[in-house]
Amino acid sequence: MSVNSTVRVPTAHASRYLQQLCKHWSHNLAVTFSETEGTVTFPRTARGADWPGDATLALQAHDDGLDCRLAASSTGQLEALQRAVARHLDRFAFREAPLPFDWQAQ
């Protein structure tokens, strides 16, 4: 089973935040990224969890915002990652924080 959600986070600094987030998570997660796109894989056992499967975050930077798409193996995993993504982006965007996150189920 896969549960998904997306959000467009309005910001003029999407590329910067995408790169900061990906660099941050690349220290202990599988990450690929460029100035405009990024993918982060969260293992099912990350931070001592035991989710049914891995989760993926896909990022796309635009001039007016950052698109985030989460694909998780359970509702609990999805909700935990939504909070983690928002918390980390707010940390990098401290001058704009709190950023609005209106996650939409897919």
Short mmCIF file of N, CA, C and O in Angstrom, two decimals:
data_model
loop_
_atom_site.label_atom_id
_atom_site.label_comp_id
_atom_site.label_asym_id
_atom_site.label_seq_id
_atom_site.Cartn_x
_atom_site.Cartn_y
_atom_site.Cartn_z
N MET A 1 0.84 -1.18 0.00
CA MET A 1 0.00 0.00 0.00
C MET A 1 0.88 1.23 0.00
O MET A 1 1.88 1.30 0.70
N SER A 2 0.51 2.22 -0.77
CA SER A 2 1.23 3.49 -0.81
C SER A 2 0.26 4.62 -0.55
O SER A 2 -0.83 4.66 -1.12
N VAL A 3 0.64 5.51 0.34
CA VAL A 3 -0.14 6.71 0.60
C VAL A 3 0.72 7.91 0.20
O VAL A 3 1.92 7.93 0.46
N ASN A 4 0.10 8.88 -0.45
CA ASN A 4 0.84 10.00 -1.02
C ASN A 4 0.21 11.32 -0.64
O ASN A 4 -1.00 11.41 -0.44
N SER A 5 1.05 12.34 -0.58
CA SER A 5 0.55 13.70 -0.40
C SER A 5 1.52 14.67 -1.07
O SER A 5 2.70 14.37 -1.25
N THR A 6 0.98 15.82 -1.43
CA THR A 6 1.78 16.86 -2.08
C THR A 6 1.48 18.21 -1.45
O THR A 6 0.41 18.41 -0.85
N VAL A 7 2.42 19.11 -1.61
CA VAL A 7 2.24 20.48 -1.15
C VAL A 7 3.11 21.38 -2.01
O VAL A 7 4.19 20.99 -2.45
N ARG A 8 2.62 22.58 -2.29
CA ARG A 8 3.43 23.64 -2.91
C ARG A 8 3.68 24.65 -1.80
O ARG A 8 2.76 25.27 -1.30
N VAL A 9 4.94 24.79 -1.41
CA VAL A 9 5.33 25.72 -0.36
C VAL A 9 5.74 27.03 -1.04
O VAL A 9 6.72 27.06 -1.78
N PRO A 10 4.98 28.10 -0.83
CA PRO A 10 5.29 29.36 -1.50
C PRO A 10 6.57 29.99 -0.94
O PRO A 10 6.68 30.22 0.27
N THR A 11 7.53 30.23 -1.81
CA THR A 11 8.78 30.89 -1.45
C THR A 11 9.52 31.29 -2.71
O THR A 11 9.41 30.60 -3.73
N ALA A 12 10.25 32.36 -2.63
CA ALA A 12 11.08 32.78 -3.76
C ALA A 12 12.47 32.13 -3.69
O ALA A 12 13.30 32.36 -4.55
N HIS A 13 12.69 31.29 -2.66
CA HIS A 13 14.01 30.68 -2.44
C HIS A 13 13.95 29.16 -2.52
O HIS A 13 14.70 28.46 -1.83
N ALA A 14 13.09 28.64 -3.37
CA ALA A 14 12.86 27.19 -3.44
C ALA A 14 14.14 26.41 -3.75
O ALA A 14 14.41 25.38 -3.13
N SER A 15 14.92 26.87 -4.70
CA SER A 15 16.13 26.15 -5.07
C SER A 15 17.11 26.08 -3.91
O SER A 15 17.70 25.03 -3.62
N ARG A 16 17.28 27.18 -3.20
CA ARG A 16 18.18 27.22 -2.05
C ARG A 16 17.73 26.22 -0.98
O ARG A 16 18.53 25.45 -0.46
N TYR A 17 16.44 26.23 -0.66
CA TYR A 17 15.94 25.35 0.39
C TYR A 17 16.01 23.89 -0.04
O TYR A 17 16.32 23.01 0.77
N LEU A 18 15.71 23.61 -1.29
CA LEU A 18 15.82 22.25 -1.82
C LEU A 18 17.25 21.74 -1.63
O LEU A 18 17.46 20.63 -1.12
N GLN A 19 18.23 22.53 -2.02
CA GLN A 19 19.62 22.10 -1.92
C GLN A 19 20.07 21.95 -0.47
O GLN A 19 20.77 20.99 -0.12
N GLN A 20 19.64 22.86 0.39
CA GLN A 20 20.00 22.76 1.81
C GLN A 20 19.41 21.50 2.43
O GLN A 20 20.09 20.78 3.16
N LEU A 21 18.14 21.25 2.14
CA LEU A 21 17.48 20.07 2.69
C LEU A 21 18.14 18.79 2.20
O LEU A 21 18.43 17.88 2.99
N CYS A 22 18.42 18.72 0.91
CA CYS A 22 19.05 17.53 0.35
C CYS A 22 20.46 17.32 0.88
O CYS A 22 20.85 16.20 1.22
N LYS A 23 21.23 18.38 1.00
CA LYS A 23 22.58 18.26 1.56
C LYS A 23 22.52 17.78 3.00
O LYS A 23 23.31 16.93 3.43
N HIS A 24 21.59 18.33 3.76
CA HIS A 24 21.43 17.95 5.16
C HIS A 24 21.13 16.46 5.30
O HIS A 24 21.75 15.76 6.08
N TRP A 25 20.17 15.98 4.50
CA TRP A 25 19.77 14.58 4.62
C TRP A 25 20.72 13.62 3.92
O TRP A 25 20.70 12.42 4.16
N SER A 26 21.60 14.14 3.05
CA SER A 26 22.53 13.25 2.34
C SER A 26 23.57 12.64 3.27
O SER A 26 24.24 11.68 2.89
N HIS A 27 23.70 13.16 4.47
CA HIS A 27 24.67 12.60 5.41
C HIS A 27 24.27 11.23 5.92
O HIS A 27 25.15 10.45 6.32
N ASN A 28 22.97 10.91 5.90
CA ASN A 28 22.56 9.60 6.41
C ASN A 28 21.41 8.96 5.63
O ASN A 28 20.89 7.93 6.06
N LEU A 29 21.02 9.56 4.50
CA LEU A 29 19.96 8.99 3.66
C LEU A 29 20.41 8.98 2.21
O LEU A 29 21.33 9.69 1.83
N ALA A 30 19.73 8.18 1.39
CA ALA A 30 20.00 8.16 -0.05
C ALA A 30 19.34 9.39 -0.68
O ALA A 30 18.12 9.54 -0.61
N VAL A 31 20.17 10.25 -1.28
CA VAL A 31 19.69 11.52 -1.80
C VAL A 31 20.33 11.78 -3.16
O VAL A 31 21.53 11.54 -3.34
N THR A 32 19.53 12.28 -4.10
CA THR A 32 20.05 12.82 -5.35
C THR A 32 19.39 14.19 -5.53
O THR A 32 18.22 14.37 -5.19
N PHE A 33 20.17 15.15 -6.07
CA PHE A 33 19.57 16.47 -6.28
C PHE A 33 20.39 17.31 -7.23
O PHE A 33 21.58 17.07 -7.46
N SER A 34 19.70 18.29 -7.78
CA SER A 34 20.29 19.35 -8.59
C SER A 34 19.74 20.66 -8.05
O SER A 34 19.11 20.68 -6.99
N GLU A 35 19.93 21.74 -8.79
CA GLU A 35 19.38 23.03 -8.34
C GLU A 35 17.86 23.07 -8.39
O GLU A 35 17.24 23.89 -7.71
N THR A 36 17.26 22.19 -9.21
CA THR A 36 15.81 22.27 -9.40
C THR A 36 15.04 21.03 -8.97
O THR A 36 13.82 21.09 -8.85
N GLU A 37 15.71 19.90 -8.76
CA GLU A 37 15.01 18.66 -8.41
C GLU A 37 15.78 17.91 -7.34
O GLU A 37 17.01 17.98 -7.29
N GLY A 38 15.05 17.17 -6.53
CA GLY A 38 15.69 16.34 -5.53
C GLY A 38 14.83 15.16 -5.17
O GLY A 38 13.60 15.21 -5.29
N THR A 39 15.48 14.08 -4.73
CA THR A 39 14.78 12.89 -4.26
C THR A 39 15.50 12.39 -3.00
O THR A 39 16.72 12.27 -2.98
N VAL A 40 14.71 12.10 -1.98
CA VAL A 40 15.23 11.58 -0.72
C VAL A 40 14.48 10.29 -0.42
O VAL A 40 13.25 10.26 -0.49
N THR A 41 15.23 9.23 -0.09
CA THR A 41 14.61 7.96 0.29
C THR A 41 14.80 7.76 1.79
O THR A 41 15.93 7.82 2.30
N PHE A 42 13.70 7.53 2.47
CA PHE A 42 13.70 7.27 3.91
C PHE A 42 13.51 5.76 4.11
O PHE A 42 12.43 5.24 3.82
N PRO A 43 14.53 5.06 4.61
CA PRO A 43 14.39 3.62 4.83
C PRO A 43 13.28 3.31 5.83
O PRO A 43 13.02 4.10 6.74
N ARG A 44 12.69 2.17 5.67
CA ARG A 44 11.57 1.78 6.54
C ARG A 44 11.98 1.68 8.00
O ARG A 44 11.16 1.81 8.90
N THR A 45 13.28 1.49 8.25
CA THR A 45 13.77 1.37 9.62
C THR A 45 14.48 2.63 10.12
O THR A 45 15.17 2.59 11.14
N ALA A 46 14.30 3.75 9.43
CA ALA A 46 14.96 5.00 9.83
C ALA A 46 14.57 5.40 11.25
O ALA A 46 13.41 5.30 11.64
N ARG A 47 15.57 5.83 12.00
CA ARG A 47 15.37 6.30 13.38
C ARG A 47 14.64 5.29 14.25
O ARG A 47 13.80 5.66 15.07
N GLY A 48 14.94 4.01 14.05
CA GLY A 48 14.37 2.97 14.89
C GLY A 48 12.94 2.59 14.57
O GLY A 48 12.32 1.81 15.29
N ALA A 49 12.39 3.12 13.49
CA ALA A 49 11.01 2.80 13.10
C ALA A 49 10.95 1.41 12.49
O ALA A 49 11.98 0.78 12.22
N ASP A 50 9.76 0.95 12.27
CA ASP A 50 9.54 -0.34 11.59
C ASP A 50 8.31 -0.21 10.69
O ASP A 50 7.30 -0.86 10.92
N TRP A 51 8.42 0.67 9.69
CA TRP A 51 7.31 0.88 8.76
C TRP A 51 7.26 -0.28 7.77
O TRP A 51 8.25 -0.99 7.58
N PRO A 52 6.13 -0.47 7.09
CA PRO A 52 6.03 -1.56 6.12
C PRO A 52 7.00 -1.45 4.94
O PRO A 52 7.40 -2.45 4.37
N GLY A 53 7.39 -0.22 4.57
CA GLY A 53 8.30 -0.04 3.44
C GLY A 53 8.98 1.31 3.51
O GLY A 53 8.72 2.12 4.40
N ASP A 54 9.88 1.54 2.55
CA ASP A 54 10.58 2.83 2.46
C ASP A 54 9.61 3.92 2.03
O ASP A 54 8.54 3.65 1.49
N ALA A 55 10.01 5.16 2.24
CA ALA A 55 9.24 6.32 1.78
C ALA A 55 10.15 7.17 0.91
O ALA A 55 11.38 7.13 1.03
N THR A 56 9.53 7.97 0.05
CA THR A 56 10.28 8.82 -0.86
C THR A 56 9.72 10.24 -0.84
O THR A 56 8.50 10.43 -0.84
N LEU A 57 10.63 11.20 -0.84
CA LEU A 57 10.27 12.61 -0.98
C LEU A 57 10.84 13.10 -2.30
O LEU A 57 12.04 12.98 -2.54
N ALA A 58 9.98 13.62 -3.17
CA ALA A 58 10.41 14.22 -4.44
C ALA A 58 10.20 15.73 -4.32
O ALA A 58 9.14 16.18 -3.90
N LEU A 59 11.23 16.48 -4.70
CA LEU A 59 11.20 17.93 -4.61
C LEU A 59 11.39 18.55 -5.98
O LEU A 59 12.19 18.04 -6.78
N GLN A 60 10.68 19.64 -6.24
CA GLN A 60 10.81 20.37 -7.51
C GLN A 60 10.75 21.86 -7.19
O GLN A 60 9.76 22.34 -6.64
N ALA A 61 11.84 22.58 -7.52
CA ALA A 61 11.89 24.02 -7.27
C ALA A 61 11.32 24.79 -8.44
O ALA A 61 11.59 24.49 -9.60
N HIS A 62 10.51 25.80 -8.13
CA HIS A 62 9.94 26.71 -9.10
C HIS A 62 10.26 28.14 -8.65
O HIS A 62 10.67 28.35 -7.51
N ASP A 63 10.03 29.10 -9.51
CA ASP A 63 10.30 30.50 -9.15
C ASP A 63 9.46 30.97 -7.97
O ASP A 63 9.90 31.81 -7.19
N ASP A 64 8.26 30.42 -7.84
CA ASP A 64 7.34 30.89 -6.80
C ASP A 64 7.08 29.89 -5.68
O ASP A 64 6.24 30.12 -4.83
N GLY A 65 7.78 28.75 -5.68
CA GLY A 65 7.53 27.79 -4.61
C GLY A 65 8.26 26.49 -4.80
O GLY A 65 8.90 26.23 -5.82
N LEU A 66 8.18 25.66 -3.78
CA LEU A 66 8.81 24.35 -3.76
C LEU A 66 7.73 23.28 -3.68
O LEU A 66 6.93 23.26 -2.74
N ASP A 67 7.67 22.43 -4.71
CA ASP A 67 6.74 21.30 -4.71
C ASP A 67 7.38 20.15 -3.97
O ASP A 67 8.53 19.78 -4.23
N CYS A 68 6.61 19.56 -3.04
CA CYS A 68 7.06 18.41 -2.27
C CYS A 68 6.03 17.30 -2.45
O CYS A 68 4.83 17.53 -2.26
N ARG A 69 6.50 16.11 -2.82
CA ARG A 69 5.60 14.96 -2.97
C ARG A 69 6.14 13.81 -2.15
O ARG A 69 7.26 13.34 -2.36
N LEU A 70 5.35 13.39 -1.18
CA LEU A 70 5.72 12.26 -0.32
C LEU A 70 4.96 11.01 -0.73
O LEU A 70 3.75 11.07 -0.97
N ALA A 71 5.67 9.91 -0.81
CA ALA A 71 5.07 8.60 -1.04
C ALA A 71 5.54 7.71 0.10
O ALA A 71 6.74 7.48 0.26
N ALA A 72 4.61 7.24 0.92
CA ALA A 72 4.95 6.47 2.12
C ALA A 72 4.21 5.14 2.11
O ALA A 72 3.29 4.93 1.33
N SER A 73 4.63 4.26 3.02
CA SER A 73 4.05 2.92 3.07
C SER A 73 2.88 2.82 4.04
O SER A 73 2.20 1.80 4.07
N SER A 74 2.64 3.86 4.83
CA SER A 74 1.51 3.86 5.76
C SER A 74 1.14 5.30 6.11
O SER A 74 1.94 6.22 5.92
N THR A 75 -0.05 5.47 6.64
CA THR A 75 -0.52 6.80 7.03
C THR A 75 0.36 7.38 8.13
O THR A 75 0.71 8.56 8.10
N GLY A 76 0.74 6.56 9.09
CA GLY A 76 1.60 7.04 10.18
C GLY A 76 2.94 7.52 9.68
O GLY A 76 3.45 8.56 10.13
N GLN A 77 3.54 6.78 8.76
CA GLN A 77 4.82 7.18 8.18
C GLN A 77 4.67 8.49 7.40
O GLN A 77 5.50 9.39 7.51
N LEU A 78 3.60 8.60 6.64
CA LEU A 78 3.34 9.82 5.86
C LEU A 78 3.22 11.03 6.78
O LEU A 78 3.85 12.07 6.55
N GLU A 79 2.44 10.91 7.83
CA GLU A 79 2.23 12.03 8.75
C GLU A 79 3.53 12.42 9.45
O GLU A 79 3.82 13.60 9.62
N ALA A 80 4.32 11.43 9.85
CA ALA A 80 5.61 11.71 10.50
C ALA A 80 6.54 12.45 9.55
O ALA A 80 7.22 13.41 9.94
N LEU A 81 6.56 12.04 8.29
CA LEU A 81 7.44 12.69 7.31
C LEU A 81 6.93 14.08 6.92
O LEU A 81 7.74 14.98 6.66
N GLN A 82 5.63 14.27 6.88
CA GLN A 82 5.10 15.61 6.63
C GLN A 82 5.61 16.57 7.71
O GLN A 82 6.05 17.68 7.40
N ARG A 83 5.57 16.14 8.96
CA ARG A 83 6.05 16.99 10.05
C ARG A 83 7.56 17.22 9.93
O ARG A 83 8.04 18.33 10.14
N ALA A 84 8.32 16.17 9.58
CA ALA A 84 9.77 16.30 9.46
C ALA A 84 10.16 17.26 8.33
O ALA A 84 11.05 18.09 8.50
N VAL A 85 9.49 17.14 7.20
CA VAL A 85 9.77 18.03 6.06
C VAL A 85 9.47 19.47 6.45
O VAL A 85 10.29 20.37 6.23
N ALA A 86 8.32 19.72 7.05
CA ALA A 86 7.94 21.08 7.44
C ALA A 86 8.93 21.64 8.47
O ALA A 86 9.37 22.79 8.35
N ARG A 87 9.28 20.84 9.45
CA ARG A 87 10.20 21.28 10.51
C ARG A 87 11.56 21.65 9.92
O ARG A 87 12.13 22.69 10.25
N HIS A 88 12.08 20.81 9.04
CA HIS A 88 13.40 21.07 8.45
C HIS A 88 13.36 22.27 7.51
O HIS A 88 14.27 23.11 7.54
N LEU A 89 12.34 22.38 6.68
CA LEU A 89 12.27 23.53 5.77
C LEU A 89 12.12 24.83 6.56
O LEU A 89 12.73 25.84 6.20
N ASP A 90 11.33 24.82 7.61
CA ASP A 90 11.19 26.01 8.44
C ASP A 90 12.53 26.40 9.06
O ASP A 90 12.84 27.58 9.21
N ARG A 91 13.33 25.43 9.43
CA ARG A 91 14.64 25.71 10.01
C ARG A 91 15.54 26.40 8.98
O ARG A 91 16.23 27.36 9.29
N PHE A 92 15.52 25.92 7.74
CA PHE A 92 16.35 26.53 6.70
C PHE A 92 15.79 27.88 6.24
O PHE A 92 16.54 28.74 5.80
N ALA A 93 14.49 28.03 6.35
CA ALA A 93 13.82 29.27 5.90
C ALA A 93 13.47 30.15 7.09
O ALA A 93 12.42 30.78 7.11
N PHE A 94 14.35 30.21 8.08
CA PHE A 94 14.02 30.89 9.33
C PHE A 94 13.59 32.34 9.14
O PHE A 94 12.80 32.85 9.92
N ARG A 95 14.06 32.99 8.08
CA ARG A 95 13.64 34.38 7.84
C ARG A 95 12.19 34.46 7.37
O ARG A 95 11.55 35.50 7.52
N GLU A 96 11.70 33.38 6.77
CA GLU A 96 10.32 33.33 6.27
C GLU A 96 9.39 32.51 7.16
O GLU A 96 8.18 32.53 6.97
N ALA A 97 9.96 31.75 8.06
CA ALA A 97 9.19 30.79 8.85
C ALA A 97 8.17 31.49 9.74
O ALA A 97 8.39 32.62 10.16
N PRO A 98 7.07 30.82 10.01
CA PRO A 98 6.75 29.49 9.51
C PRO A 98 6.16 29.53 8.10
O PRO A 98 5.31 30.36 7.80
N LEU A 99 6.66 28.65 7.27
CA LEU A 99 6.11 28.53 5.91
C LEU A 99 4.76 27.81 5.98
O LEU A 99 4.56 26.96 6.83
N PRO A 100 3.85 28.13 5.06
CA PRO A 100 2.56 27.44 5.05
C PRO A 100 2.67 26.07 4.38
O PRO A 100 3.23 25.96 3.28
N PHE A 101 2.17 25.05 5.04
CA PHE A 101 2.16 23.68 4.49
C PHE A 101 0.71 23.21 4.49
O PHE A 101 0.13 22.98 5.55
N ASP A 102 0.14 23.09 3.32
CA ASP A 102 -1.23 22.60 3.17
C ASP A 102 -1.16 21.30 2.37
O ASP A 102 -1.46 21.26 1.18
N TRP A 103 -0.74 20.22 3.05
CA TRP A 103 -0.57 18.91 2.41
C TRP A 103 -1.90 18.42 1.85
O TRP A 103 -2.94 18.51 2.53
N GLN A 104 -1.88 17.92 0.64
CA GLN A 104 -3.06 17.38 -0.03
C GLN A 104 -2.85 15.89 -0.30
O GLN A 104 -1.84 15.52 -0.89
N ALA A 105 -3.81 15.08 0.13
CA ALA A 105 -3.74 13.63 -0.13
C ALA A 105 -3.86 13.39 -1.62
O ALA A 105 -4.59 14.10 -2.33
N GLN A 106 -3.15 12.40 -2.12
CA GLN A 106 -3.18 12.06 -3.55
C GLN A 106 -3.77 10.69 -3.75
O GLN A 106 -3.54 9.79 -3.06
#
